[in-house]
Coordinates of C-alpha atoms in Angstrom, one line a residue:
M1 CA 90.9 84.2 129.3
E2 CA 88.0 85.0 132.4
R3 CA 85.5 87.4 130.4
R4 CA 86.7 90.5 131.6
S5 CA 82.8 91.5 133.6
K6 CA 80.8 95.0 132.8
G7 CA 81.8 97.9 132.9
D8 CA 85.4 97.5 132.8
F9 CA 87.8 97.9 128.9
D10 CA 87.9 95.3 126.7
A11 CA 91.2 95.5 124.5
D12 CA 90.8 92.5 123.1
E13 CA 87.2 94.3 122.0
F14 CA 88.8 97.4 120.5
V15 CA 91.6 96.0 119.2
R16 CA 89.3 93.6 117.0
S17 CA 86.7 97.0 116.4
G18 CA 87.9 99.9 117.5
K19 CA 84.5 100.2 119.4
F20 CA 84.8 101.4 123.1
Q21 CA 83.1 99.5 125.3
G22 CA 82.7 99.4 129.1
L23 CA 83.6 103.2 128.9
P24 CA 81.1 106.1 130.0
R25 CA 77.6 106.7 127.6
S26 CA 78.8 109.5 126.5
H27 CA 82.7 108.6 125.3
Q28 CA 81.1 106.0 123.5
A29 CA 78.8 108.5 121.4
H30 CA 82.0 110.9 121.1
A31 CA 84.0 107.6 119.5
E32 CA 81.7 106.0 118.3
S33 CA 80.9 108.5 116.5
R34 CA 83.4 109.4 114.7
W35 CA 84.1 106.3 114.4
D36 CA 81.9 105.7 112.1
R37 CA 82.3 108.9 110.3
E38 CA 85.3 108.0 109.3
E39 CA 84.5 104.7 107.8
R40 CA 82.3 106.3 106.6
Y41 CA 83.6 109.4 104.7
P42 CA 87.6 108.5 104.4
R43 CA 88.0 111.6 102.2
L44 CA 86.6 113.7 103.9
A45 CA 88.0 113.0 107.6
R46 CA 91.7 113.2 106.0
Q47 CA 91.0 117.0 104.6
D48 CA 90.2 117.5 108.7
D49 CA 92.9 116.6 109.8
S50 CA 94.6 118.3 107.1
K51 CA 93.2 121.2 107.5
A52 CA 94.3 121.2 111.7
L53 CA 97.3 120.4 111.0
K54 CA 98.3 123.1 108.6
P55 CA 100.2 125.3 109.9
R56 CA 98.9 129.4 109.7
A57 CA 100.4 131.8 107.1
H58 CA 103.5 133.3 108.4
R59 CA 103.0 137.9 106.8
I60 CA 106.3 138.9 105.7
T61 CA 107.8 142.7 107.5
D62 CA 111.0 143.8 107.0
S63 CA 112.3 142.0 111.2
M64 CA 111.2 138.7 110.0
P65 CA 111.1 138.5 106.5
E66 CA 110.7 135.0 106.8
R67 CA 109.8 131.6 109.2
V68 CA 111.8 131.0 112.4
K69 CA 112.9 127.4 111.3
D70 CA 114.0 125.1 114.4
N71 CA 115.2 122.8 112.7
V72 CA 117.0 122.8 109.6
K73 CA 120.1 121.0 107.5
V74 CA 123.9 122.8 107.7
P75 CA 126.0 121.9 105.8
D76 CA 128.7 119.7 107.3
S77 CA 131.6 121.9 105.9
V78 CA 131.8 126.2 104.8
P79 CA 130.1 127.3 101.5
Y80 CA 132.5 128.3 99.0
T81 CA 131.3 129.5 96.2
T82 CA 134.6 130.4 94.4
P83 CA 138.0 128.5 95.4
A84 CA 139.2 132.2 96.5
S85 CA 136.2 133.4 98.3
E86 CA 136.6 134.7 101.5
F87 CA 134.3 135.9 104.1
I88 CA 133.2 139.5 105.6
Y89 CA 132.3 139.7 109.0
G90 CA 130.9 142.5 111.0
T91 CA 128.6 144.7 110.8
G92 CA 130.2 147.8 110.1
A93 CA 132.5 145.6 107.9
V94 CA 130.3 144.3 105.8
E95 CA 128.6 147.5 105.4
A96 CA 131.5 149.3 104.0
A97 CA 132.2 146.5 101.6
L98 CA 128.1 146.7 100.8
R99 CA 128.8 150.1 99.3
C100 CA 132.4 150.8 98.7
S101 CA 131.7 147.6 95.1
R102 CA 135.0 146.8 94.8
R103 CA 134.7 143.6 95.3
Q104 CA 132.9 140.7 93.4
L105 CA 130.6 140.2 96.0
Y106 CA 128.8 136.6 95.9
K107 CA 126.6 136.2 99.0
L108 CA 124.7 137.7 102.6
Y109 CA 124.7 134.6 105.5
L110 CA 122.2 136.8 108.4
Y111 CA 121.6 135.2 111.4
Q112 CA 118.2 135.3 113.6
A113 CA 117.7 132.7 116.3
T114 CA 114.5 130.8 117.4
G115 CA 112.2 134.1 118.4
E116 CA 114.6 137.1 117.6
E117 CA 113.1 139.1 114.9
L118 CA 116.2 140.9 112.6
S119 CA 118.2 144.4 113.7
P120 CA 117.9 147.5 112.3
T121 CA 120.9 147.6 111.2
K122 CA 119.8 143.7 109.4
V123 CA 117.6 144.7 108.5
S124 CA 119.4 147.5 106.5
L125 CA 122.6 145.6 105.4
R126 CA 120.1 143.1 103.9
K127 CA 118.2 145.7 101.8
L128 CA 121.6 147.4 101.1
A129 CA 122.4 143.8 100.2
L130 CA 118.7 143.5 97.6
S131 CA 119.2 146.7 96.1
K132 CA 122.5 145.0 94.6
N133 CA 120.5 142.4 94.1
I134 CA 123.3 139.9 96.2
E135 CA 122.7 136.6 97.4
I136 CA 120.8 136.8 101.0
K137 CA 120.6 133.5 102.6
L138 CA 118.8 134.2 106.2
A139 CA 119.9 132.0 108.9
F140 CA 118.6 129.3 111.5
A141 CA 119.2 127.0 114.0
G142 CA 122.5 125.7 114.0
W143 CA 124.2 127.8 111.7
D144 CA 125.2 129.8 114.1
R145 CA 128.1 127.2 114.7
L146 CA 129.4 128.1 110.8
L147 CA 128.6 131.1 110.8
D148 CA 131.5 130.8 113.3
K149 CA 133.7 128.7 110.8
M150 CA 133.7 131.0 108.1
S151 CA 135.4 134.3 111.3
S152 CA 137.6 131.7 112.1
S153 CA 136.1 131.8 115.7
R154 CA 135.6 135.1 115.4
P155 CA 132.7 138.3 117.1
H156 CA 130.5 138.3 113.6
N157 CA 126.8 139.3 115.3
G158 CA 125.5 137.7 112.9
C159 CA 126.8 138.8 110.2
V160 CA 128.8 136.9 107.1
L161 CA 129.5 138.7 103.5
E162 CA 131.3 136.5 101.3
A163 CA 133.7 138.4 98.9
S164 CA 136.2 137.6 95.8
P165 CA 139.8 139.0 97.8
L166 CA 140.2 142.9 98.3
P167 CA 142.4 144.3 95.5
K168 CA 145.9 145.5 95.8
L169 CA 146.8 147.4 92.7
P170 CA 150.5 146.2 91.5
V171 CA 152.6 148.7 91.2
Q172 CA 156.1 149.9 89.4
C173 CA 156.9 153.7 89.6
F174 CA 154.6 157.0 90.9
H175 CA 155.2 159.5 87.9
T176 CA 155.5 162.6 87.8
V177 CA 153.1 165.1 89.0
P178 CA 152.8 169.0 87.5
A179 CA 150.8 170.8 89.7
V180 CA 149.4 171.2 93.3
T181 CA 146.7 171.5 92.0
E182 CA 146.4 168.3 90.1
S183 CA 142.9 165.6 91.3
H184 CA 145.4 162.9 90.2
F185 CA 148.5 161.6 89.8
R186 CA 149.2 158.0 87.6
V187 CA 151.2 154.9 88.5
E188 CA 153.0 152.7 86.1
L189 CA 151.7 149.4 86.8
A190 CA 153.8 145.7 87.3
P191 CA 152.4 142.6 84.7
Q192 CA 149.9 141.0 86.0
S193 CA 147.1 137.5 84.8
R194 CA 144.7 138.4 83.0
E195 CA 142.8 136.6 86.6
E196 CA 144.6 138.7 89.2
A197 CA 143.4 142.4 86.6
A198 CA 139.9 140.9 87.2
I199 CA 140.6 141.4 91.9
N200 CA 142.7 144.4 91.4
G201 CA 141.9 146.3 87.5
T202 CA 144.0 148.4 85.2
N203 CA 143.6 151.9 87.1
D204 CA 146.4 153.5 86.9
R205 CA 144.8 157.4 88.0
I206 CA 145.1 157.2 91.6
Q207 CA 143.1 160.5 93.3
I208 CA 144.5 163.1 95.5
L209 CA 141.8 164.4 98.3
Q210 CA 142.0 167.9 98.5
P211 CA 141.0 169.2 101.7
H212 CA 137.2 171.0 102.1
L213 CA 139.1 173.6 104.7
S214 CA 138.7 176.8 101.6
E215 CA 135.6 178.1 104.1
I216 CA 137.7 177.9 107.2
G217 CA 140.5 179.6 105.4
E218 CA 142.7 177.4 105.2
Q219 CA 145.0 175.9 102.1
N220 CA 142.8 173.5 99.8
S221 CA 145.7 172.3 97.3
R222 CA 148.6 170.2 98.4
F223 CA 150.6 166.9 97.2
P224 CA 149.1 163.9 97.2
V225 CA 151.2 162.0 100.2
V226 CA 151.0 158.5 100.3
L227 CA 151.7 155.6 103.3
L228 CA 154.8 152.7 102.1
L229 CA 154.0 150.2 105.4
D230 CA 157.1 148.0 105.5
G231 CA 157.6 144.2 107.4
V232 CA 154.5 145.3 109.7
V233 CA 153.0 141.9 110.6
D234 CA 150.4 142.8 113.1
T235 CA 146.5 143.0 111.6
G236 CA 145.6 144.5 113.9
N237 CA 148.4 147.6 114.2
M238 CA 148.1 146.9 110.3
G239 CA 144.8 147.2 110.5
A240 CA 144.5 151.3 113.4
I241 CA 147.2 152.2 110.4
I242 CA 144.4 151.6 107.3
R243 CA 141.7 153.8 109.6
S244 CA 143.7 156.2 111.2
A245 CA 145.5 156.7 107.2
Y246 CA 141.9 157.1 105.6
F247 CA 140.0 159.1 108.1
L248 CA 143.0 162.1 107.9
G249 CA 143.1 161.6 104.2
I250 CA 145.5 159.8 102.9
D251 CA 146.6 159.1 99.3
A252 CA 146.9 155.5 99.6
I253 CA 149.0 152.8 101.2
V254 CA 151.5 151.0 99.3
F255 CA 152.5 147.5 101.4
A256 CA 156.4 146.3 99.8
G257 CA 157.8 143.0 100.1
R258 CA 156.5 140.2 100.5
N259 CA 156.5 140.5 105.3
S260 CA 154.1 142.7 105.7
A261 CA 150.7 141.4 107.4
P262 CA 147.6 140.0 104.4
L263 CA 144.5 141.5 104.3
S264 CA 142.7 139.2 106.1
P265 CA 138.8 139.9 107.3
V266 CA 140.5 140.3 110.5
T267 CA 142.6 143.1 109.8
I268 CA 139.5 144.7 107.9
K269 CA 136.9 144.2 110.6
T270 CA 140.3 145.6 112.7
S271 CA 140.2 149.5 110.2
A272 CA 136.4 149.3 111.0
G273 CA 135.7 149.0 107.0
A274 CA 138.2 151.6 106.1
A275 CA 140.2 149.5 103.8
E276 CA 136.7 148.9 101.3
N277 CA 137.4 152.4 100.7
M278 CA 141.5 153.0 101.0
P279 CA 143.9 152.5 97.4
L280 CA 145.5 149.6 97.6
L281 CA 148.9 149.0 96.2
H282 CA 152.1 147.2 96.7
V283 CA 155.3 146.8 94.6
K284 CA 157.9 143.7 94.4
N285 CA 160.7 146.1 93.6
E286 CA 160.8 148.8 96.5
V287 CA 164.3 149.5 96.0
D288 CA 163.9 150.4 92.5
F289 CA 160.3 152.0 93.5
I290 CA 161.4 154.4 95.0
Q291 CA 164.2 155.2 93.2
R292 CA 162.6 155.0 89.1
S293 CA 159.6 157.4 91.4
Q294 CA 162.2 159.7 93.0
K295 CA 163.1 160.8 89.2
N296 CA 159.3 161.5 88.9
G297 CA 159.9 164.3 92.1
W298 CA 158.9 161.7 94.4
R299 CA 160.1 162.6 98.4
F300 CA 161.1 159.5 100.8
Y301 CA 160.8 159.7 104.5
A302 CA 161.7 157.3 106.6
A303 CA 160.2 157.3 110.0
D304 CA 162.9 156.5 112.4
A305 CA 164.4 157.4 116.1
P306 CA 165.2 160.1 116.2
S307 CA 168.9 161.0 115.6
P308 CA 170.7 163.6 117.6
G309 CA 171.2 165.9 115.2
A310 CA 167.8 166.3 113.8
T311 CA 166.2 169.2 113.2
Y312 CA 163.1 169.8 114.8
L313 CA 160.0 172.3 113.5
D314 CA 157.7 174.1 115.0
R315 CA 154.0 173.6 114.7
L316 CA 152.5 176.1 113.5
S317 CA 150.6 178.3 116.5
A318 CA 146.7 179.5 116.0
D319 CA 147.8 182.7 117.3
T320 CA 151.7 182.8 115.5
K321 CA 150.7 182.9 111.3
Q322 CA 154.3 181.4 109.7
D323 CA 155.1 180.6 105.9
D324 CA 154.1 177.0 105.5
S325 CA 155.8 177.2 102.1
S326 CA 158.5 174.6 104.4
L327 CA 155.5 172.3 104.2
P328 CA 156.5 168.8 102.4
V329 CA 152.5 168.5 100.9
L330 CA 152.9 171.8 99.3
Q331 CA 156.3 171.2 98.0
S332 CA 156.4 167.9 96.3
P333 CA 154.3 164.2 96.3
S334 CA 156.2 163.1 99.6
V335 CA 155.9 159.0 100.5
L336 CA 155.6 158.4 104.6
M337 CA 158.0 155.1 105.4
M338 CA 156.1 153.0 108.6
G339 CA 158.7 150.0 109.4
S340 CA 157.8 146.5 111.5
E341 CA 157.3 147.1 115.1
G342 CA 160.6 145.5 116.8
S343 CA 163.5 146.6 113.7
G344 CA 161.9 149.6 112.0
L345 CA 162.5 149.7 108.4
A346 CA 164.9 147.2 106.7
S347 CA 168.3 149.4 105.9
H348 CA 167.5 149.1 101.7
I349 CA 165.0 150.7 102.3
K350 CA 165.6 153.4 104.7
S351 CA 169.0 154.3 102.9
H352 CA 166.8 155.0 99.6
A353 CA 165.7 157.8 102.1
D354 CA 165.6 161.3 101.2
A355 CA 165.1 162.5 105.0
V356 CA 164.4 161.2 109.0
V357 CA 161.1 161.7 110.3
S358 CA 161.5 161.5 114.3
I359 CA 158.8 161.8 117.1
P360 CA 161.1 163.5 120.1
G361 CA 159.6 162.0 123.7
A362 CA 159.0 165.0 125.8
R363 CA 161.0 162.9 128.5
H364 CA 163.9 162.3 126.8
S365 CA 166.4 165.2 127.0
I366 CA 168.5 165.7 124.5
E367 CA 171.6 164.4 124.8
L368 CA 170.9 161.2 127.2
G369 CA 168.0 160.1 123.9
V370 CA 165.7 157.2 126.3
K371 CA 168.6 157.1 128.3
S372 CA 167.0 159.9 130.6
D373 CA 164.2 158.4 131.1
P374 CA 163.6 156.2 133.5
A375 CA 161.0 153.4 131.8
R376 CA 163.4 153.4 128.8
I377 CA 160.2 154.2 126.6
D378 CA 162.6 154.3 123.4
S379 CA 158.9 154.2 120.5
L380 CA 155.4 153.9 120.1
N381 CA 154.0 151.1 119.1
V382 CA 153.4 151.5 115.3
S383 CA 149.8 152.4 114.2
V384 CA 150.0 155.5 117.1
A385 CA 153.2 157.0 114.9
A386 CA 152.3 157.2 112.0
A387 CA 148.8 157.9 112.6
L388 CA 151.3 161.1 114.2
L389 CA 153.3 161.5 111.5
M390 CA 150.2 161.4 109.4
E391 CA 148.8 164.2 110.8
M392 CA 151.9 166.1 111.3
F393 CA 152.4 165.7 107.1
L394 CA 148.6 166.9 106.2
R395 CA 148.4 169.5 109.3
T396 CA 144.8 168.3 110.2
P397 CA 143.4 171.0 111.9
L398 CA 141.9 171.4 115.1
G399 CA 138.4 171.8 115.4
L400 CA 137.2 173.7 119.1
S401 CA 133.3 174.7 119.4
Q402 CA 131.6 175.4 122.7
P403 CA 129.7 172.7 124.3
I404 CA 126.1 171.1 124.2
Q405 CA 124.9 173.0 128.3
K406 CA 123.4 169.9 130.1
G407 CA 119.7 171.5 130.0
R408 CA 119.1 173.8 127.0
G409 CA 117.3 172.0 124.4
K410 CA 115.2 169.9 125.3
M411 CA 111.4 169.2 124.2
W412 CA 109.4 169.1 127.2

């Protein structure tokens, strides 16, 4: 082959000797000196390269507990700790599960995107989980797709908690409540296996939530009020009912039969976490449960459309003094029964009620009923109707206060 002229780069010579020939002297000197140094001190050269490639140490903070990784291995399937595990998602539902601790909590997943810090809410959830010795997995990169699977593609806000199912205590009847001042009422437990008892527990005492209204002169003692649900199949309605029941002060919720919506993560999220601290009961034989509880002094009220012979009780007003002794919560322990969205309460349950309660429509005449309304709106959504009836039973007071004047209270 023809010899290359002087000053050109000789590739063959570079491959054979490793020296750059034909390049400017400044580059030759640098290249040759480095080559010679690496030949003489190979260990030192490796140390220099390792120092150059070594990343800077990560500074641990609350919002950056770990270095965010761009390339991580994501499992092919959802990692379950136990076959019965379920995934709670959403910051509100997860926080309620962590604080109430009614479940067995296995692992908390917190997603952190590249270039972002943990939000203050996630920082609080992480500290709460650490205080309860719960394992925490900080998820990066492609883990968001796995979290979508855990939440069934519903919004999870980058927060998923693996836990055992929510306790639902099986009962056969309610025992007698001796006086209106009692702090608890007892239930008769139904048989359950050892595995079921580990999840549901065996406590047969249910706390009565006495309202803290003594400072405003209101009645602060009452009999327990329980809500019974039969055939509510929509998870959104179920979650909304549980949320309203918890907020208004219902003492427990009973699920009748097997036709109700399950206490799925969707229901838990819709309830805004209220289900985590609400006593939840279950009965298999509704008629036997009602009859045995009635013998122990409990009264059952079936929610239904108004009938022609209904008696309407006026609400108490602020400027009239009436006797409160007729209120159900002051007469006996009560169970308010709500039915399905379409057909209402089943006939075999409604026939054993002590009374039927209803909400009359403001646009309906007493004689014609729903036929007097051109729109034919004959009922309310079951979650709205349940909230109104629970409020009427509990006589929740209406709070009034002066609005904050615009411009006041500002510090300049």
